[in-house]
Short mmCIF file of C-alpha atoms in Angstrom, two decimals:
data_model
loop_
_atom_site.label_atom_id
_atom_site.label_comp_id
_atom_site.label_asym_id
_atom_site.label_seq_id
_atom_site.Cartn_x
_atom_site.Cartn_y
_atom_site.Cartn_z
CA UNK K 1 4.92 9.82 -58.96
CA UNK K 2 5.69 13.46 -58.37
CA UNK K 3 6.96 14.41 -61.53
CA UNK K 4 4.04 12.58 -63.65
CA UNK K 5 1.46 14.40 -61.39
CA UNK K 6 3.47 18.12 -62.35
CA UNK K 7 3.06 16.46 -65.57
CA UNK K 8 -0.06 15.92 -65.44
CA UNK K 9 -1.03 19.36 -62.82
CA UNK K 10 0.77 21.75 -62.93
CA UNK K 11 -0.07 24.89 -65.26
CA UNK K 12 1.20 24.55 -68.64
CA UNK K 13 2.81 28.27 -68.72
CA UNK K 14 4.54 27.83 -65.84
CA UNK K 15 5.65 24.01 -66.27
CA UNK K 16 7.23 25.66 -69.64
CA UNK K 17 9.61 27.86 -68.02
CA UNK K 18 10.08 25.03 -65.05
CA UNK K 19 11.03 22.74 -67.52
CA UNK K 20 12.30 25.01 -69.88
CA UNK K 21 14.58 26.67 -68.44
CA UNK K 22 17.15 24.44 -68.20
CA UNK K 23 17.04 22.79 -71.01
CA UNK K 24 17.48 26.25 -72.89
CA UNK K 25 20.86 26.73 -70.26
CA UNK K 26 21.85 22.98 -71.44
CA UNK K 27 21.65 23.27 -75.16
CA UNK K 28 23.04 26.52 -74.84
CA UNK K 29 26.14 24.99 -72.84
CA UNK K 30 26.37 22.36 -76.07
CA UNK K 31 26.61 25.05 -77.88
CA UNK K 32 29.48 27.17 -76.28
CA UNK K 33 31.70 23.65 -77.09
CA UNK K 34 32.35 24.74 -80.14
CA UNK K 35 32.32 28.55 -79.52
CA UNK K 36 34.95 28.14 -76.72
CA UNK K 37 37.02 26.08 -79.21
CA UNK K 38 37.26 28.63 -81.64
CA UNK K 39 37.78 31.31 -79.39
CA UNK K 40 41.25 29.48 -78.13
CA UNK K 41 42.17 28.43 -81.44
CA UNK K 42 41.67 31.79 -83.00
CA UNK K 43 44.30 33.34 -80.61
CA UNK K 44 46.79 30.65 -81.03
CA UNK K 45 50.17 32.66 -81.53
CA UNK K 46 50.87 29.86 -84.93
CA UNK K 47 48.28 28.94 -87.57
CA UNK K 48 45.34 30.21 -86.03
CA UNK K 49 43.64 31.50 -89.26
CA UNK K 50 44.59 27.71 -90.96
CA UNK K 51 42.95 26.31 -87.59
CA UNK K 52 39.74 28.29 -87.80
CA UNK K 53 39.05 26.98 -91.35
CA UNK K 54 40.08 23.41 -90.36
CA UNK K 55 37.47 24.04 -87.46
CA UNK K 56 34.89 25.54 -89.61
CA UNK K 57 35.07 22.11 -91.89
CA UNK K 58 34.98 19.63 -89.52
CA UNK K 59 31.41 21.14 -88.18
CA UNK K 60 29.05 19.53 -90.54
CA UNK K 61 30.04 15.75 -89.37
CA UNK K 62 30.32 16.92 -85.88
CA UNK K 63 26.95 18.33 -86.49
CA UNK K 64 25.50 15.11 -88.01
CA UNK K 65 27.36 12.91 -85.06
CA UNK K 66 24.67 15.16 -82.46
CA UNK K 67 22.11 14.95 -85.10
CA UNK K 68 21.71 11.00 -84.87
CA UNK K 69 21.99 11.05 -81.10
CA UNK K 70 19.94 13.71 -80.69
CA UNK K 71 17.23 12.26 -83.28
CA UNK K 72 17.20 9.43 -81.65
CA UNK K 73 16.84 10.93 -78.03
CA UNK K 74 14.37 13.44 -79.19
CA UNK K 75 12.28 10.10 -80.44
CA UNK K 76 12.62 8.64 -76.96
CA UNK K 77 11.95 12.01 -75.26
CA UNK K 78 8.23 11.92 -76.94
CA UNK K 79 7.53 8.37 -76.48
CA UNK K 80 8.78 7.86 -72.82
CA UNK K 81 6.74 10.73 -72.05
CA UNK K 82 3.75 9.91 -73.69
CA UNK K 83 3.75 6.22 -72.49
CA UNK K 84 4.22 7.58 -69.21
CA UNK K 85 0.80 9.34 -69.66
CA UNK K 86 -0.54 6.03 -70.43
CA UNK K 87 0.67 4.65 -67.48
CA UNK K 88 2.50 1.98 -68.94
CA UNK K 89 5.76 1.76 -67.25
CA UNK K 90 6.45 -1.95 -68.87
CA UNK K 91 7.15 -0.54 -72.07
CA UNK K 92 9.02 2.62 -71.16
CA UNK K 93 11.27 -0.03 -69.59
CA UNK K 94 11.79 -0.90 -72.86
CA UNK K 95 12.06 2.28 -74.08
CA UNK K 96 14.72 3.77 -72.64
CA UNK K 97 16.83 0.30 -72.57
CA UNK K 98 15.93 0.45 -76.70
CA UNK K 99 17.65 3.50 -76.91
CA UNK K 100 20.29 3.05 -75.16
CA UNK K 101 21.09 -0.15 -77.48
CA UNK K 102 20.51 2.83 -80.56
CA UNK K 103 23.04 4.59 -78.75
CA UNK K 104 25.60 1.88 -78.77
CA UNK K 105 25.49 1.16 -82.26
CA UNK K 106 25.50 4.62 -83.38
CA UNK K 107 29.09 5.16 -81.56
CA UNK K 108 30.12 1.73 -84.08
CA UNK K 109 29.40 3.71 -87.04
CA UNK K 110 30.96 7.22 -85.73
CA UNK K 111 34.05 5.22 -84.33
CA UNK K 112 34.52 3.65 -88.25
CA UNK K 113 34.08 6.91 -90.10
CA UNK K 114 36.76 8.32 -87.30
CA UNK K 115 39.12 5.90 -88.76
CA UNK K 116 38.60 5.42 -92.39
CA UNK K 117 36.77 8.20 -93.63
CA UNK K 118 37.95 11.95 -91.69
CA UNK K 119 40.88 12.68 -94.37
CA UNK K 120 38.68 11.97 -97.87
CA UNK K 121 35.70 14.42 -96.30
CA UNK K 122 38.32 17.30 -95.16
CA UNK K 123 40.15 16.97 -98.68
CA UNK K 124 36.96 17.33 -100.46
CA UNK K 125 36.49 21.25 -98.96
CA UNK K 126 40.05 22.39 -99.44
CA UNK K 127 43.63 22.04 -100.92
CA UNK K 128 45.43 23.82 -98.27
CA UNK K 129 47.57 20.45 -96.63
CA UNK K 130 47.83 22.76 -93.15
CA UNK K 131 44.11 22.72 -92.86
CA UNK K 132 43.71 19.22 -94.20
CA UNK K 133 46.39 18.00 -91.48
CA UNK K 134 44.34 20.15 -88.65
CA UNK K 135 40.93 19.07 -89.77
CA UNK K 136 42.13 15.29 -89.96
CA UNK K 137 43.59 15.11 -86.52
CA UNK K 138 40.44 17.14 -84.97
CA UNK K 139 37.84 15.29 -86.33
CA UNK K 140 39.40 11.80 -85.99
CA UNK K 141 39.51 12.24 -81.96
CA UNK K 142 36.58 13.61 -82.17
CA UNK K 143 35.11 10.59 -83.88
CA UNK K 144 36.56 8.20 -82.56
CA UNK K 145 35.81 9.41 -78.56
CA UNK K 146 32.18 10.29 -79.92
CA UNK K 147 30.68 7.87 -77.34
CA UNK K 148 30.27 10.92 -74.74
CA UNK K 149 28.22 13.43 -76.59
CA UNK K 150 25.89 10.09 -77.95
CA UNK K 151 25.69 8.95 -74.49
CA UNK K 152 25.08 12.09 -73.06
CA UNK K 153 22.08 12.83 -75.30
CA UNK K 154 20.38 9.77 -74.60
CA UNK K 155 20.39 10.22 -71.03
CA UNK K 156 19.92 13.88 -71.12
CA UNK K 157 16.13 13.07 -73.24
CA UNK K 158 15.49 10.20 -71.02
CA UNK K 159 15.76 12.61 -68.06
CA UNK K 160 13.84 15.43 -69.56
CA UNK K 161 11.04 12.69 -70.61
CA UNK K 162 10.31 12.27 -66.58
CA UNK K 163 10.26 16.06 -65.95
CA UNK K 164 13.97 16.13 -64.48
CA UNK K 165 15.28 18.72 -66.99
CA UNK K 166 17.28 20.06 -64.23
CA UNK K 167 19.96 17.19 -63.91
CA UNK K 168 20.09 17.40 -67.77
CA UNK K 169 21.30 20.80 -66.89
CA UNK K 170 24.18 20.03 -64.52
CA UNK K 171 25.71 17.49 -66.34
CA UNK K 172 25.81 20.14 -69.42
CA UNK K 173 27.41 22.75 -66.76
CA UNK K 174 30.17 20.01 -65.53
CA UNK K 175 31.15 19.05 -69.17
CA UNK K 176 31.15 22.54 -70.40
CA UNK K 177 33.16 23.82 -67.37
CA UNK K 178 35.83 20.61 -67.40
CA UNK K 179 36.14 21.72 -71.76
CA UNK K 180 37.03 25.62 -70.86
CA UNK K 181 39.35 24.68 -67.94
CA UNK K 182 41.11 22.21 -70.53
CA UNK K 183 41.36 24.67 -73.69
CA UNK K 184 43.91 26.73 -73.26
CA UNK K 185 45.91 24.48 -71.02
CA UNK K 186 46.01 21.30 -74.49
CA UNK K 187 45.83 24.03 -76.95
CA UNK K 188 48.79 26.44 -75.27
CA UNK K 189 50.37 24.05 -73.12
CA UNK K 190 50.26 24.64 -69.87
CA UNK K 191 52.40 23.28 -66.61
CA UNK K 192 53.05 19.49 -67.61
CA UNK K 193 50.75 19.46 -70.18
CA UNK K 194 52.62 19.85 -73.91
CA UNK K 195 51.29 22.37 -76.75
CA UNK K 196 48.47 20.01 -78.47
CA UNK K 197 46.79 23.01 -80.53
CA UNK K 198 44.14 22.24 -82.09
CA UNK K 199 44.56 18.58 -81.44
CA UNK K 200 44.10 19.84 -77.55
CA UNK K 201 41.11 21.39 -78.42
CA UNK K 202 39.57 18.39 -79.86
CA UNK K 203 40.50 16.45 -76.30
CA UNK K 204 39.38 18.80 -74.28
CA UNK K 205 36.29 18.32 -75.84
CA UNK K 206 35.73 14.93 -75.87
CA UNK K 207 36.86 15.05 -72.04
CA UNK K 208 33.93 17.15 -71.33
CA UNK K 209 31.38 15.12 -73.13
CA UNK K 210 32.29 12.13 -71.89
CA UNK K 211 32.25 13.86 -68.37
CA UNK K 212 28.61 14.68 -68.85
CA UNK K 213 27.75 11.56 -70.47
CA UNK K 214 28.98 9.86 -67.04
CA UNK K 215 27.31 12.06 -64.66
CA UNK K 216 23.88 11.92 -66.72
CA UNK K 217 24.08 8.05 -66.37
CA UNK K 218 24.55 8.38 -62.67
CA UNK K 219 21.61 10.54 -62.30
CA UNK K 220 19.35 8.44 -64.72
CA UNK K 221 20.06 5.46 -62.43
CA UNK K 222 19.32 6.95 -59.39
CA UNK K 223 15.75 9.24 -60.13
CA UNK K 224 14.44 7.73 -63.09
CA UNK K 225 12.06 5.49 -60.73
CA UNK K 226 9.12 5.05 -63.08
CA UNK K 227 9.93 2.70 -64.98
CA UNK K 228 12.85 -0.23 -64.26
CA UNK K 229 16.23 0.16 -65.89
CA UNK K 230 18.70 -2.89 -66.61
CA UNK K 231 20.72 -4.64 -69.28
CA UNK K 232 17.47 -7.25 -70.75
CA UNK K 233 15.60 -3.93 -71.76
CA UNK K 234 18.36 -3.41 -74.27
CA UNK K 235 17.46 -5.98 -76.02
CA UNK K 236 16.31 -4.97 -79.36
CA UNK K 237 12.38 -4.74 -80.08
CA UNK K 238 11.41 -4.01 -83.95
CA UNK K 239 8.27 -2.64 -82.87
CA UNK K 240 9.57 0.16 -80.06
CA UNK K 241 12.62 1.09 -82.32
CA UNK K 242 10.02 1.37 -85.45
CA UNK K 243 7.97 3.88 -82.74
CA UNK K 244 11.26 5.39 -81.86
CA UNK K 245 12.21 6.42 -84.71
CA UNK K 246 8.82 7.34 -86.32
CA UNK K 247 9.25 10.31 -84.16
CA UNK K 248 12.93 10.79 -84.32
CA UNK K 249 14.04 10.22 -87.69
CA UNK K 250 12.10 13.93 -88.23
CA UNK K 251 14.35 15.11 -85.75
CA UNK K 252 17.69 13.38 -87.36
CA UNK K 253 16.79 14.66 -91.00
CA UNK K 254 16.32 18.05 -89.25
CA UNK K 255 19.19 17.78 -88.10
CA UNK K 256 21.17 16.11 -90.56
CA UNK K 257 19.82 18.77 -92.91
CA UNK K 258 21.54 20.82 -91.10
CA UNK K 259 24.95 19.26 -91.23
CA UNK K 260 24.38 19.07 -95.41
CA UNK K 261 23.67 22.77 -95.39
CA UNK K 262 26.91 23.57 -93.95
CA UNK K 263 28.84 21.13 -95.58
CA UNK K 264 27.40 22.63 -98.94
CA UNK K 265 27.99 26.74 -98.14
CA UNK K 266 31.57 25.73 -97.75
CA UNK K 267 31.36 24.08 -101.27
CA UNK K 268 29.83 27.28 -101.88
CA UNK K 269 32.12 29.76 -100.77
CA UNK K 270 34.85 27.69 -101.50
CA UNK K 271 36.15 30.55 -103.81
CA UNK K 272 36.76 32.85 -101.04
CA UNK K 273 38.40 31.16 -97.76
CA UNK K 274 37.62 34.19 -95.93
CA UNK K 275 34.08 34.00 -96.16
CA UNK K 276 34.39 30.49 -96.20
CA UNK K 277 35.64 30.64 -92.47
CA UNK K 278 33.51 33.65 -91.60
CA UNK K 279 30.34 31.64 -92.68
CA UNK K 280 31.80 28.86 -90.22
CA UNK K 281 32.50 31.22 -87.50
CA UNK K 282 28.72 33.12 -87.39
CA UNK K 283 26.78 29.37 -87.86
CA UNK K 284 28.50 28.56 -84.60
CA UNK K 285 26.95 31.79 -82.63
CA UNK K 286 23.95 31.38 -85.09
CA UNK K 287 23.88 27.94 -83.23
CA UNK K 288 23.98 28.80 -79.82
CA UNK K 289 20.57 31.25 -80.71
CA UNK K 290 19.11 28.57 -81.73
CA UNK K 291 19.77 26.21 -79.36
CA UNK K 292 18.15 28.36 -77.05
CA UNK K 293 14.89 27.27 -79.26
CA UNK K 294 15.80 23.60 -79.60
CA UNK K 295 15.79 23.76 -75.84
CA UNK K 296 12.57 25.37 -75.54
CA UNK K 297 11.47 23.26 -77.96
CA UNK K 298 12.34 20.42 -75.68
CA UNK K 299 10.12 21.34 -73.06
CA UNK K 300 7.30 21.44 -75.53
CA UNK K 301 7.61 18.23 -76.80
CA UNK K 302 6.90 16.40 -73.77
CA UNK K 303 4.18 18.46 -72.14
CA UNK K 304 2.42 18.38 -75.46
CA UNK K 305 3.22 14.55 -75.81
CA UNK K 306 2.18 14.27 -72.47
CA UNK K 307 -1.25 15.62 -72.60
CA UNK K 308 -1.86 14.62 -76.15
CA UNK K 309 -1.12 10.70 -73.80
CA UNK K 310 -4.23 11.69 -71.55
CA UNK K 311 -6.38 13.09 -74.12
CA UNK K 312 -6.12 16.30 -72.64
CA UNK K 313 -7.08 19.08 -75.37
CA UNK K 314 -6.49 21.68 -73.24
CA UNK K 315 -3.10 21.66 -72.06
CA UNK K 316 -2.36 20.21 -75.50
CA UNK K 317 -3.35 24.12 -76.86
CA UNK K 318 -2.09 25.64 -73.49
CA UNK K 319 1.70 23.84 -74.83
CA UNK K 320 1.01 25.50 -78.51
CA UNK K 321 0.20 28.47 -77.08
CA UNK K 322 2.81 29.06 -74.50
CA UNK K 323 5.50 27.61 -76.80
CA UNK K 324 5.39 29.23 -79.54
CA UNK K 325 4.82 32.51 -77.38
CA UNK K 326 7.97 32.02 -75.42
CA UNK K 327 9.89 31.33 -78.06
CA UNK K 328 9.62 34.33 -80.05
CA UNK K 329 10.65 36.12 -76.53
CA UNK K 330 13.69 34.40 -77.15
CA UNK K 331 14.43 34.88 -80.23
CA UNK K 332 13.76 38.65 -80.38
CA UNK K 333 16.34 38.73 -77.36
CA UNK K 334 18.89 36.51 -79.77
CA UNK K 335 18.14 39.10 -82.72
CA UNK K 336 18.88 42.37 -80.35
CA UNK K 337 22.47 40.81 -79.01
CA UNK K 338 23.77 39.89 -82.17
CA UNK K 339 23.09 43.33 -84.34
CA UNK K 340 24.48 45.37 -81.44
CA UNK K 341 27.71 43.57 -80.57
CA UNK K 342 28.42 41.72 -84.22
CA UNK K 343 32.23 43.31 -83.60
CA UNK K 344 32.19 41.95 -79.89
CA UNK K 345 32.05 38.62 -81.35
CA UNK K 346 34.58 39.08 -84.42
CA UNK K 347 37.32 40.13 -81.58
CA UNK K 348 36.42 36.98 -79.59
CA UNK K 349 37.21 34.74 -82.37
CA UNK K 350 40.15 36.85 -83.88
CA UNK K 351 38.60 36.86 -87.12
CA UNK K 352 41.44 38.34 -88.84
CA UNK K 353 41.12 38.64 -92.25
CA UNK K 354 36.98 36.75 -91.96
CA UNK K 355 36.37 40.04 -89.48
CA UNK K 356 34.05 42.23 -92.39
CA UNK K 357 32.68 38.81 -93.57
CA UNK K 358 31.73 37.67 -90.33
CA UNK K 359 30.42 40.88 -89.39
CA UNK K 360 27.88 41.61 -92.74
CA UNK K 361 27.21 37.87 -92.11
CA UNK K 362 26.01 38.63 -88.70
CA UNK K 363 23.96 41.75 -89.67
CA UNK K 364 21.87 39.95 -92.15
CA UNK K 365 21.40 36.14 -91.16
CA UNK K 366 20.22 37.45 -87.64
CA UNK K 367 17.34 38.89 -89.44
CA UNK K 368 15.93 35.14 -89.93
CA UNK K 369 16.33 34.50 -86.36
CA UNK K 370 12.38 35.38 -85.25
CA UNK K 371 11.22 33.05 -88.10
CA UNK K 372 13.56 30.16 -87.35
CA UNK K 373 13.26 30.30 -83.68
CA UNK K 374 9.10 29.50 -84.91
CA UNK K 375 9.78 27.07 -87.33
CA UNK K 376 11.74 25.01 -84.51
CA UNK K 377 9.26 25.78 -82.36
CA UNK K 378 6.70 24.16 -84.75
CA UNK K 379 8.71 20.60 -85.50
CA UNK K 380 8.35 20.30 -81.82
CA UNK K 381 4.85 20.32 -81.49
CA UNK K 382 4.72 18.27 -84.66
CA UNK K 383 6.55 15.66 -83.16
CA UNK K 384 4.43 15.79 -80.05
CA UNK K 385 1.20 15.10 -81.90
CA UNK K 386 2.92 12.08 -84.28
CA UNK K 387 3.65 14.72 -87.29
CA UNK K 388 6.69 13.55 -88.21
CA UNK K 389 5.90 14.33 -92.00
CA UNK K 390 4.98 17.83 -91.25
CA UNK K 391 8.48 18.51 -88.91
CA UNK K 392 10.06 16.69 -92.20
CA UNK K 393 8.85 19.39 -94.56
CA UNK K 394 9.93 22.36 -92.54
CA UNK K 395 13.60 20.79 -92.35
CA UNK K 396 13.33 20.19 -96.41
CA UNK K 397 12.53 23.68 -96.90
CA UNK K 398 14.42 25.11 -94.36
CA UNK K 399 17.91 23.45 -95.09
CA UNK K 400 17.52 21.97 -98.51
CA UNK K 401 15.12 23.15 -100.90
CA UNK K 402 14.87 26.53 -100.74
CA UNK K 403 18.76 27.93 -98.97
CA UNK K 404 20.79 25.57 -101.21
CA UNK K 405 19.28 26.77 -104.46
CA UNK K 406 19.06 30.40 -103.89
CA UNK K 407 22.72 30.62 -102.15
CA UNK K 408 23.73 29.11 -105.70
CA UNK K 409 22.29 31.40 -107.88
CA UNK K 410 23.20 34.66 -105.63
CA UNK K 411 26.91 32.72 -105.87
CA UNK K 412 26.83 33.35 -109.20
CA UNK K 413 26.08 37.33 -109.17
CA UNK K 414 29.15 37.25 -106.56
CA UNK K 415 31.59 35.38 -108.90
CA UNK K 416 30.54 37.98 -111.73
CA UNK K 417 31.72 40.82 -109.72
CA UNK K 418 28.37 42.12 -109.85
CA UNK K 419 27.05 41.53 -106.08
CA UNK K 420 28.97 40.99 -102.51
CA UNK K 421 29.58 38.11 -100.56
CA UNK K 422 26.44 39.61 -98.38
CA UNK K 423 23.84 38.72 -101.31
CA UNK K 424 24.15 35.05 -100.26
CA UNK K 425 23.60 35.65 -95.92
CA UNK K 426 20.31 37.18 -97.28
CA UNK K 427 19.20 33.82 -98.64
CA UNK K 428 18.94 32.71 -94.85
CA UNK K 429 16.28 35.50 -93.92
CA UNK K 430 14.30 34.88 -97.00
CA UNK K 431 14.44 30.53 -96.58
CA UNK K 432 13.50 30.93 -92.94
CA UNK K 433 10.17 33.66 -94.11
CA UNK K 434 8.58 31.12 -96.27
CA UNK K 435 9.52 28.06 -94.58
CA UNK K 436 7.51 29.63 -91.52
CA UNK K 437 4.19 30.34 -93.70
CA UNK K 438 4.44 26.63 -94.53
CA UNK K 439 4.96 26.11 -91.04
CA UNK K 440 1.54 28.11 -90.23
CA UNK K 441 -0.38 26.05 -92.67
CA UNK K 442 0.59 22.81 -91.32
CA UNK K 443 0.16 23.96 -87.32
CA UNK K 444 -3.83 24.32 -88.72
CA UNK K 445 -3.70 21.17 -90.62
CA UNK K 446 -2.36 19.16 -87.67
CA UNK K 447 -5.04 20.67 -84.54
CA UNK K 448 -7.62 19.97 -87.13
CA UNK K 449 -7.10 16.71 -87.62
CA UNK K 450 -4.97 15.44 -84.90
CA UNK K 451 -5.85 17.63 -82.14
CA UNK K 452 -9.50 18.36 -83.17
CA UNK K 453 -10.25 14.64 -83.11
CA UNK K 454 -9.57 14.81 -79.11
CA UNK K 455 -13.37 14.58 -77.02
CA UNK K 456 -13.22 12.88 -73.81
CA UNK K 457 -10.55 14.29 -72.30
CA UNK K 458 -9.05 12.47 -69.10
CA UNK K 459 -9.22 14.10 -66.01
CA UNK K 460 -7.35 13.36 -62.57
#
């Protein structure tokens, strides 16, 4: 097939950018869904400071909602790809029609939090009943319509797996375009359409997912030819969902870590709802930097989990190489935009009272930026090369072990009087430091003894 021989052919620097490219425009896309909401609901003429701290709680569980799919899809991404190397196209059948099943029951379990849990989790960050009442009704649609964005990411990997990033890419566009056209017309009410606030905003997200999630499935029908597709490949196999998720469930902790994190600096700064909603309002343009790694990162993971199929050692240090190079591009890019325009971003979201938060917040935590972008970077060629202990580690350190910890005890110094807010945004430059020396370490452990193991390499 074409796309396994550019795979296979092509030169590793430049499949990167072919590859990565859009996936970088696609995450980043994922990400302006929740930037775009925030921007609308931060200039509605009623409640808008209310809404922006109902927002900024319900974005740990729709964080852990992407992590599972994502997980999951980032699982399949490796192992389609590298059983496509082995020329196996019976069992990435079964893949993909696996994780699609995954898929299904992971919208079960997001559809029954949607309707039993949403009000005990918002209650549990704040006693103001307007944002409780806000948070409840976003996060319920949310939940309960979650079946786009999990659908969506399992068709977006399966794509990527076969080297068809691009479609990936225009089904991001579509959803992201049909979410800003419906924004301000739900949240404002316009023509026919009533005043929803941030109830609207919550719809006109789900609309856009689930418009992605549809297109994605028509595109995954009609290129994915290298393996069959149909209902009996859904049917459950222990053994391919063990493999599955023996490279995803890295990716879901990762992730998931992620969601804890922010669910836990809200606990945090519950004290101060101003910084509580400034922290909310930076971790979603701290996202979209990122992202623009996790996309990256996205490309790695198959080329590396391609050649590391074949036996090929050299692309498999042509992928390190390249990858980790590029991404620091990126990052350095990310780090120069967001500590010369922090008060471009404060007026987008009509901080209000969060502005001189948000705005230390953004001068410090994009410090950490460089050494995140790496650390991401790393996890994905981890999970190329079956180190899904190592990419566990770095999200332990990263998002549990060392932030949580030291934002408490700087917390403390704040309470006292004795310190600002800003002595807990440096705890994010100083987590992401070490975690990337630990990172360093474990990239030599893993070509040593994964990679270093490699000697007849398949050619052709």
């Amino acid at each position: 097939m074409a796309e396994s021989n550019k795979m296979r052919d092509m030169p590793v620097n430049k499949l990167m950018i072919r590859m990565g490219i859009p996936m970088i425009l696609s995450m980043a896309l994922q990400a302006v869904y929740n930037i775009v909401d925030s921007a609308f609901v931060g200039n509605m003429k009623v409640g808008s400071e209310a809404a922006l701290n109902a927002l900024t709680l319900v974005f740990p569980v729709q964080m852990l909602m992407v992590a599972v799919a994502i997980g999951t899809g980032v699982g399949t991404n490796a192992l389609l790809a590298r059983t496509l190397g082995q020329e196996n196209p019976q069992k990435a059948a079964k893949v993909a029609g696996n994780s699609l099943f995954l898929g299904a029951i992971i919208y079960v379990v997001c559809l029954l939090f949607g309707v039993f849990g949403v009000k005990a989790y918002i209650s549990s960050q704040t006693v103001d009943p307007q944002v409780i009442s806000m948070g409840t009704g976003y996060l319920r649609i949310c939940c309960v319509c979650s079946f786009g964005i999990i659908f969506f990411s399992m068709f977006e990997k399966l794509l990527q797996a076969t080297g068809r990033s691009l479609y990936s890419t225009i089904g991001q566009v579509v959803g992201a375009v049909v979410n800003i056209i419906l924004d301000p017309i739900m949240i404002y009410g316009i023509g026919p359409v009533p005043e929803m606030g941030v109830e609207g905003a919550a719809y006109a997200t789900v609309i856009g997912q689930i418009a992605s999630a549809v297109l994605l499935f028509i595109f995954h029908k009609k290129f994915n030819k290298e393996f069959e597709q149909g209902v009996s490949y859904m049917k459950p196999e222990g053994r391919i969902i063990r493999e599955i998720y023996s490279i995803g469930l890295p990716a879901i902790i990762a992730q998931a870590l992620m969601s804890i994190m922010v669910y836990v600096m809200n606990l945090i700064l519950k004290f101060n709802a101003a910084a509580q909603t400034a922290y909310g309002l930076f971790y979603k343009v701290q996202q979209f930097v990122l992202f623009l790694a996790f996309g990256l990162r996205d490309a790695i993971t198959p080329i590396i989990a391609f050649a590391y199929g074949r036996g090929n050692k050299k692309r498999i240090n042509d992928g390190i190489r390249y990858g980790l190079m590029y991404t620091i591009v990126l990052m350095a890019v990310g780090i120069l935009i967001t500590e010369l325009f922090p008060e471009s971003f404060a007026g987008l979201f009509n901080a209000g009272q969060s502005r001189e938060y948000f705005i230390d917040a953004m001068r410090i935590i994009s410090i950490s930026f460089l050494f995140a972008g790496v650390n991401v970077a790393y996890q994905g060629i981890y999970q190329a090369l079956n180190g899904g202990i190592e990419s566990l580690v770095i999200s332990l350190l990263r998002q549990l072990v060392i932030i949580l910890p030291l934002a408490g005890v700087f917390s403390i110094f704040v309470r006292n009087g004795q310190m600002g807010v800003s002595l807990i945004w440096w705890a994010f430059p100083i987590t992401e430091f070490l975690s990337c020396l630990v990172g360093y370490v474990l990239l030599k452990r893993i070509k040593k003894y994964r990679v270093g193991e490699i000697t007849d390499e398949k050619k052709g």
